[in-house]
Amino acid sequence: MSSSTTSPSTAGSTATLPGRPLSLRAELRRQLSRRRTLWSFVLLLALPLVIVAAFALGDGDPSEGSLVDLATGGAANFAIFTTAVSSSFLLIVLAALFVGDSLPSEASWSTLRYLLLAPVPRARLLASKLVVGLASTAVAVVALIGWSLLVGLVFYGPAGFSNPSGGTLDWATFGPRLVVVAAYLVVTLLPVGAIAFALGVRTDAPLAAVGGAVMVTIVAAILDQIDNLGSLRNALPMHDAGAWFALLRPEVVWDDLVQGTLWSVLYTLVFVGLAFWMFRRKDVLS
C-alpha cells in the first residue's frame, strides 16, 4: 500500500528531472566550456591589439581626415574604427557561429536524440540554445567595443570623437551614443543569427548552418550594390547595418536606424518562427 502511494510522487519528481539539464544556466555552461567559444573571444579581444600593432608599423597621417587616419587620435576614434572594420564580417561570423552552431553540434555528437528521449520539450531545447546564442552575440559586441575603448585609452589617450565629415563629440555626448551603437549592432546581427538558427534545424552539419547564414549576408550585400533594385534594397538583410554612423554626427537622423531595426526584428521573428515550426515536425535521428 505504501509503495503504491509513493510511486506517483516518485514519477512526478522523475518527470521534472529531464528539464533541469536544459536550463539557461546549464546551456550557458555548455557553451562557455566549448573551445570554439573560447577561441572566438580570444580572436575578438586580440583584434584591437593587432590593429594597434598595424598602426605602429604604418606611417599614416592623422591630419588627412578619413576614419582610418583619425583612428589613432584617441580612444573614441579607435573604438569606432575597430567596431567599423569588425561589423562588416567578423561580428557576422560570430553571430552565425554562436546561434547557428549549437543545435547541429548536438546532432553531430549524436546527443540530440538522447536529449529529446528524456523526454525534453523541443521548444525548451530550442529556446535555451537560441537565448544563449543571442546573448553570446551581444556579449561579443559589448566586449569588443569596451576592450577597444580601453586599448585606445592606453595607446592613444582620452580624446573625444572627431568625425571625418566634420564636428566633434565630447564624452558626455559620445558615451550614450556609443551605447546606442552597441545596441543597434546587436539588433542588426539578430537576422544573421536567426537565419543560422533556422538552417541549423535543417542540417546536422554545423559548418553548413554557419556558412549558409554568412553566404546569405554576402549575397544580400552584393544585391545591395545593384542600383536597379531601387527601394527593394531596403528589404535586404543588413541593408541598414551601417546606419549607426548617423549616431556619430552632431545631429542624429533616425530614419535609417528605425528602418533597420524594424526589418531586423521582422527577419528575426520570421526565421525563428520557421525554425520552431520545422523542428517540431523533424524526425531526429542523430
CSV table of C-alpha atoms in Angstrom, one decimal:
chain,number,residue,atom,x,y,z
A,1,MET,CA,0.0,0.0,0.0
A,2,SER,CA,2.8,2.4,0.9
A,3,SER,CA,4.6,1.6,-2.4
A,4,SER,CA,1.5,2.5,-4.4
A,5,THR,CA,1.2,5.8,-2.7
A,6,THR,CA,4.8,6.8,-3.2
A,7,SER,CA,5.1,5.8,-6.8
A,8,PRO,CA,3.1,8.8,-8.2
A,9,SER,CA,5.4,11.2,-6.2
A,10,THR,CA,8.4,9.4,-7.5
A,11,ALA,CA,7.2,9.5,-11.0
A,12,GLY,CA,6.4,13.2,-10.7
A,13,SER,CA,9.9,14.0,-9.5
A,14,THR,CA,11.5,11.9,-12.2
A,15,ALA,CA,9.4,13.7,-14.8
A,16,THR,CA,10.9,17.1,-13.8
A,17,LEU,CA,14.5,15.9,-13.8
A,18,PRO,CA,15.0,15.9,-17.6
A,19,GLY,CA,14.2,19.6,-17.8
A,20,ARG,CA,16.9,20.6,-15.5
A,21,PRO,CA,19.9,19.9,-17.8
A,22,LEU,CA,18.4,22.3,-20.4
A,23,SER,CA,18.1,25.4,-18.1
A,24,LEU,CA,19.7,28.5,-19.4
A,25,ARG,CA,22.4,28.3,-16.8
A,26,ALA,CA,23.2,24.7,-17.9
A,27,GLU,CA,23.2,25.6,-21.5
A,28,LEU,CA,25.4,28.7,-20.8
A,29,ARG,CA,27.9,26.5,-19.0
A,30,ARG,CA,28.0,24.1,-22.0
A,31,GLN,CA,28.6,26.9,-24.4
A,32,LEU,CA,31.3,28.5,-22.3
A,33,SER,CA,33.2,25.2,-21.9
A,34,ARG,CA,33.4,24.8,-25.7
A,35,ARG,CA,36.7,25.6,-27.4
A,36,ARG,CA,35.1,27.5,-30.3
A,37,THR,CA,33.6,30.0,-27.7
A,38,LEU,CA,37.0,30.4,-26.0
A,39,TRP,CA,38.9,30.9,-29.3
A,40,SER,CA,36.2,33.2,-30.7
A,41,PHE,CA,36.6,35.6,-27.8
A,42,VAL,CA,40.4,35.3,-27.8
A,43,LEU,CA,40.3,36.4,-31.5
A,44,LEU,CA,37.9,39.1,-30.8
A,45,LEU,CA,39.9,40.6,-28.0
A,46,ALA,CA,43.2,40.2,-29.9
A,47,LEU,CA,41.9,42.3,-32.8
A,48,PRO,CA,42.4,45.7,-31.2
A,49,LEU,CA,45.9,44.8,-30.2
A,50,VAL,CA,46.6,43.7,-33.8
A,51,ILE,CA,45.3,47.0,-35.1
A,52,VAL,CA,47.5,48.9,-32.7
A,53,ALA,CA,50.5,47.0,-34.0
A,54,ALA,CA,49.5,47.6,-37.6
A,55,PHE,CA,49.2,51.4,-36.9
A,56,ALA,CA,52.6,51.3,-35.2
A,57,LEU,CA,54.2,49.8,-38.3
A,58,GLY,CA,52.5,52.2,-40.7
A,59,ASP,CA,53.1,55.9,-41.4
A,60,GLY,CA,49.6,57.3,-41.8
A,61,ASP,CA,48.9,61.0,-41.3
A,62,PRO,CA,46.1,61.6,-38.7
A,63,SER,CA,45.5,65.1,-40.3
A,64,GLU,CA,44.2,63.6,-43.5
A,65,GLY,CA,40.7,63.2,-42.1
A,66,SER,CA,39.5,59.7,-43.0
A,67,LEU,CA,38.2,57.3,-40.4
A,68,VAL,CA,41.3,55.2,-40.6
A,69,ASP,CA,43.6,58.3,-40.4
A,70,LEU,CA,41.7,59.6,-37.3
A,71,ALA,CA,41.7,56.2,-35.6
A,72,THR,CA,44.9,57.0,-33.6
A,73,GLY,CA,43.5,60.3,-32.5
A,74,GLY,CA,42.1,59.0,-29.2
A,75,ALA,CA,40.2,56.2,-27.5
A,76,ALA,CA,36.8,57.2,-29.0
A,77,ASN,CA,38.1,57.2,-32.6
A,78,PHE,CA,40.0,54.0,-32.1
A,79,ALA,CA,36.9,52.2,-30.7
A,80,ILE,CA,34.7,53.4,-33.6
A,81,PHE,CA,37.3,52.3,-36.2
A,82,THR,CA,37.7,48.9,-34.6
A,83,THR,CA,33.9,48.5,-34.5
A,84,ALA,CA,33.5,49.6,-38.1
A,85,VAL,CA,36.1,47.1,-39.5
A,86,SER,CA,34.7,44.3,-37.3
A,87,SER,CA,31.0,44.7,-38.0
A,88,SER,CA,31.3,44.1,-41.8
A,89,PHE,CA,32.4,40.5,-41.4
A,90,LEU,CA,33.9,39.3,-38.0
A,91,LEU,CA,30.8,40.0,-36.0
A,92,ILE,CA,28.6,38.5,-38.6
A,93,VAL,CA,30.6,35.2,-38.5
A,94,LEU,CA,30.5,35.2,-34.7
A,95,ALA,CA,26.7,35.8,-34.7
A,96,ALA,CA,26.2,32.9,-37.1
A,97,LEU,CA,28.6,30.7,-35.1
A,98,PHE,CA,27.1,31.3,-31.7
A,99,VAL,CA,23.5,30.9,-32.7
A,100,GLY,CA,23.7,28.5,-35.6
A,101,ASP,CA,26.3,26.0,-34.4
A,102,SER,CA,24.7,24.9,-31.1
A,103,LEU,CA,21.9,22.6,-32.4
A,104,PRO,CA,23.7,20.9,-35.3
A,105,SER,CA,26.6,20.3,-33.0
A,106,GLU,CA,24.4,18.2,-30.7
A,107,ALA,CA,23.3,16.3,-33.8
A,108,SER,CA,26.9,15.8,-35.0
A,109,TRP,CA,27.8,14.5,-31.5
A,110,SER,CA,24.8,12.1,-31.6
A,111,THR,CA,23.4,13.6,-28.4
A,112,LEU,CA,20.4,15.4,-29.8
A,113,ARG,CA,18.1,12.4,-29.9
A,114,TYR,CA,19.1,11.4,-26.3
A,115,LEU,CA,18.1,14.9,-25.1
A,116,LEU,CA,14.7,14.5,-26.8
A,117,LEU,CA,14.2,11.0,-25.5
A,118,ALA,CA,14.5,12.2,-21.9
A,119,PRO,CA,11.7,13.5,-22.7
A,120,VAL,CA,12.6,17.1,-23.1
A,121,PRO,CA,10.2,19.5,-24.9
A,122,ARG,CA,11.6,20.5,-28.2
A,123,ALA,CA,10.5,24.1,-27.7
A,124,ARG,CA,12.5,24.3,-24.5
A,125,LEU,CA,15.6,22.9,-26.2
A,126,LEU,CA,15.4,25.4,-29.0
A,127,ALA,CA,14.6,28.3,-26.7
A,128,SER,CA,17.6,27.6,-24.4
A,129,LYS,CA,20.1,27.4,-27.3
A,130,LEU,CA,18.6,30.5,-29.0
A,131,VAL,CA,18.7,32.7,-25.9
A,132,VAL,CA,22.3,31.7,-25.0
A,133,GLY,CA,23.4,32.1,-28.6
A,134,LEU,CA,21.9,35.6,-28.9
A,135,ALA,CA,23.3,36.5,-25.5
A,136,SER,CA,26.7,35.4,-26.6
A,137,THR,CA,26.5,37.6,-29.6
A,138,ALA,CA,25.5,40.6,-27.5
A,139,VAL,CA,28.4,40.0,-25.1
A,140,ALA,CA,30.8,39.8,-28.1
A,141,VAL,CA,29.7,43.2,-29.3
A,142,VAL,CA,29.9,44.8,-25.9
A,143,ALA,CA,33.3,43.2,-25.2
A,144,LEU,CA,34.7,44.3,-28.5
A,145,ILE,CA,33.6,47.9,-28.0
A,146,GLY,CA,34.6,48.1,-24.3
A,147,TRP,CA,38.0,46.5,-24.9
A,148,SER,CA,38.7,48.8,-27.9
A,149,LEU,CA,38.0,51.8,-25.7
A,150,LEU,CA,40.4,50.6,-23.1
A,151,VAL,CA,43.1,49.7,-25.6
A,152,GLY,CA,42.6,53.1,-27.3
A,153,LEU,CA,42.8,54.9,-24.0
A,154,VAL,CA,46.1,53.2,-23.1
A,155,PHE,CA,47.8,53.8,-26.5
A,156,TYR,CA,46.2,57.0,-27.9
A,157,GLY,CA,44.8,58.9,-24.9
A,158,PRO,CA,41.3,60.0,-23.8
A,159,ALA,CA,40.4,62.4,-26.6
A,160,GLY,CA,36.8,62.7,-27.7
A,161,PHE,CA,35.4,61.6,-31.0
A,162,SER,CA,36.4,63.5,-34.2
A,163,ASN,CA,34.1,62.9,-37.1
A,164,PRO,CA,35.8,62.6,-40.5
A,165,SER,CA,33.0,64.6,-42.1
A,166,GLY,CA,33.4,67.4,-39.6
A,167,GLY,CA,32.5,68.1,-36.0
A,168,THR,CA,33.5,66.6,-32.7
A,169,LEU,CA,31.6,64.8,-29.8
A,170,ASP,CA,32.8,65.2,-26.2
A,171,TRP,CA,32.5,62.2,-23.9
A,172,ALA,CA,29.2,63.4,-22.3
A,173,THR,CA,27.6,63.1,-25.8
A,174,PHE,CA,29.7,60.3,-27.2
A,175,GLY,CA,29.3,57.9,-24.3
A,176,PRO,CA,25.5,57.5,-24.6
A,177,ARG,CA,25.7,57.4,-28.4
A,178,LEU,CA,28.2,54.6,-28.2
A,179,VAL,CA,25.7,52.6,-26.0
A,180,VAL,CA,23.1,53.0,-28.7
A,181,VAL,CA,25.6,52.0,-31.3
A,182,ALA,CA,26.3,48.7,-29.5
A,183,ALA,CA,22.5,48.1,-29.1
A,184,TYR,CA,21.9,48.8,-32.8
A,185,LEU,CA,24.7,46.4,-33.8
A,186,VAL,CA,23.2,43.7,-31.7
A,187,VAL,CA,19.8,44.3,-33.4
A,188,THR,CA,21.3,44.2,-36.9
A,189,LEU,CA,23.0,40.9,-36.1
A,190,LEU,CA,19.8,39.2,-35.0
A,191,PRO,CA,18.7,38.2,-38.5
A,192,VAL,CA,22.1,36.6,-39.1
A,193,GLY,CA,21.7,34.5,-36.0
A,194,ALA,CA,18.1,33.7,-36.9
A,195,ILE,CA,19.0,32.6,-40.4
A,196,ALA,CA,21.8,30.4,-39.0
A,197,PHE,CA,19.4,29.1,-36.4
A,198,ALA,CA,16.8,28.1,-39.0
A,199,LEU,CA,19.5,26.4,-41.1
A,200,GLY,CA,20.8,24.6,-38.1
A,201,VAL,CA,17.4,23.0,-37.6
A,202,ARG,CA,17.6,21.5,-41.1
A,203,THR,CA,21.1,20.2,-41.0
A,204,ASP,CA,23.4,18.1,-38.8
A,205,ALA,CA,26.5,19.9,-40.1
A,206,PRO,CA,27.4,23.0,-38.0
A,207,LEU,CA,29.5,24.4,-40.9
A,208,ALA,CA,26.5,24.3,-43.2
A,209,ALA,CA,24.4,26.3,-40.8
A,210,VAL,CA,27.1,28.9,-40.1
A,211,GLY,CA,28.4,29.1,-43.6
A,212,GLY,CA,24.9,29.3,-45.1
A,213,ALA,CA,24.0,32.3,-42.9
A,214,VAL,CA,27.2,34.0,-43.8
A,215,MET,CA,26.6,33.3,-47.5
A,216,VAL,CA,23.1,34.8,-47.3
A,217,THR,CA,24.6,38.0,-45.9
A,218,ILE,CA,27.2,38.1,-48.6
A,219,VAL,CA,24.7,37.6,-51.4
A,220,ALA,CA,22.5,40.3,-49.8
A,221,ALA,CA,25.4,42.7,-49.7
A,222,ILE,CA,26.1,42.1,-53.4
A,223,LEU,CA,22.4,42.7,-54.3
A,224,ASP,CA,22.5,45.8,-52.2
A,225,GLN,CA,25.1,47.3,-54.6
A,226,ILE,CA,22.6,47.0,-57.6
A,227,ASP,CA,21.0,50.4,-58.0
A,228,ASN,CA,18.4,49.0,-60.4
A,229,LEU,CA,16.7,47.3,-57.5
A,230,GLY,CA,15.7,50.7,-56.2
A,231,SER,CA,13.7,50.8,-52.9
A,232,LEU,CA,13.6,46.9,-52.9
A,233,ARG,CA,17.1,47.1,-51.4
A,234,ASN,CA,15.6,48.4,-48.2
A,235,ALA,CA,14.2,44.9,-47.5
A,236,LEU,CA,17.5,43.1,-47.9
A,237,PRO,CA,19.1,41.7,-44.7
A,238,MET,CA,21.8,44.0,-43.3
A,239,HIS,CA,20.9,46.8,-45.7
A,240,ASP,CA,20.9,49.4,-42.9
A,241,ALA,CA,23.7,47.7,-40.9
A,242,GLY,CA,25.9,50.8,-41.3
A,243,ALA,CA,23.2,53.2,-40.2
A,244,TRP,CA,24.8,53.5,-36.8
A,245,PHE,CA,27.3,56.0,-38.3
A,246,ALA,CA,24.5,58.6,-38.1
A,247,LEU,CA,24.8,58.4,-34.3
A,248,LEU,CA,28.3,60.0,-34.7
A,249,ARG,CA,27.1,63.2,-36.3
A,250,PRO,CA,26.3,66.3,-34.2
A,251,GLU,CA,22.6,65.9,-35.2
A,252,VAL,CA,21.3,62.4,-35.4
A,253,VAL,CA,18.9,61.5,-38.2
A,254,TRP,CA,16.9,58.4,-37.0
A,255,ASP,CA,15.1,57.3,-40.2
A,256,ASP,CA,17.6,54.6,-41.3
A,257,LEU,CA,18.1,53.5,-37.8
A,258,VAL,CA,14.4,52.9,-37.2
A,259,GLN,CA,14.0,51.2,-40.6
A,260,GLY,CA,17.0,48.9,-39.9
A,261,THR,CA,15.6,48.0,-36.6
A,262,LEU,CA,12.2,47.1,-37.9
A,263,TRP,CA,13.5,45.0,-40.7
A,264,SER,CA,15.9,43.2,-38.4
A,265,VAL,CA,13.1,42.4,-35.9
A,266,LEU,CA,10.9,41.2,-38.8
A,267,TYR,CA,13.5,38.9,-40.2
A,268,THR,CA,14.3,37.5,-36.8
A,269,LEU,CA,10.7,36.7,-35.9
A,270,VAL,CA,10.2,35.0,-39.3
A,271,PHE,CA,13.2,32.8,-39.2
A,272,VAL,CA,13.0,32.0,-35.5
A,273,GLY,CA,9.3,31.1,-36.0
A,274,LEU,CA,10.3,29.0,-39.0
A,275,ALA,CA,12.9,27.2,-37.0
A,276,PHE,CA,10.5,26.2,-34.3
A,277,TRP,CA,7.9,25.1,-36.8
A,278,MET,CA,10.4,22.9,-38.7
A,279,PHE,CA,11.9,21.4,-35.6
A,280,ARG,CA,8.5,20.3,-34.2
A,281,ARG,CA,8.0,18.3,-37.4
A,282,LYS,CA,11.5,17.0,-37.8
A,283,ASP,CA,12.5,13.3,-37.3
A,284,VAL,CA,15.6,13.5,-35.2
A,285,LEU,CA,17.8,10.6,-36.0
A,286,SER,CA,21.2,11.9,-34.7
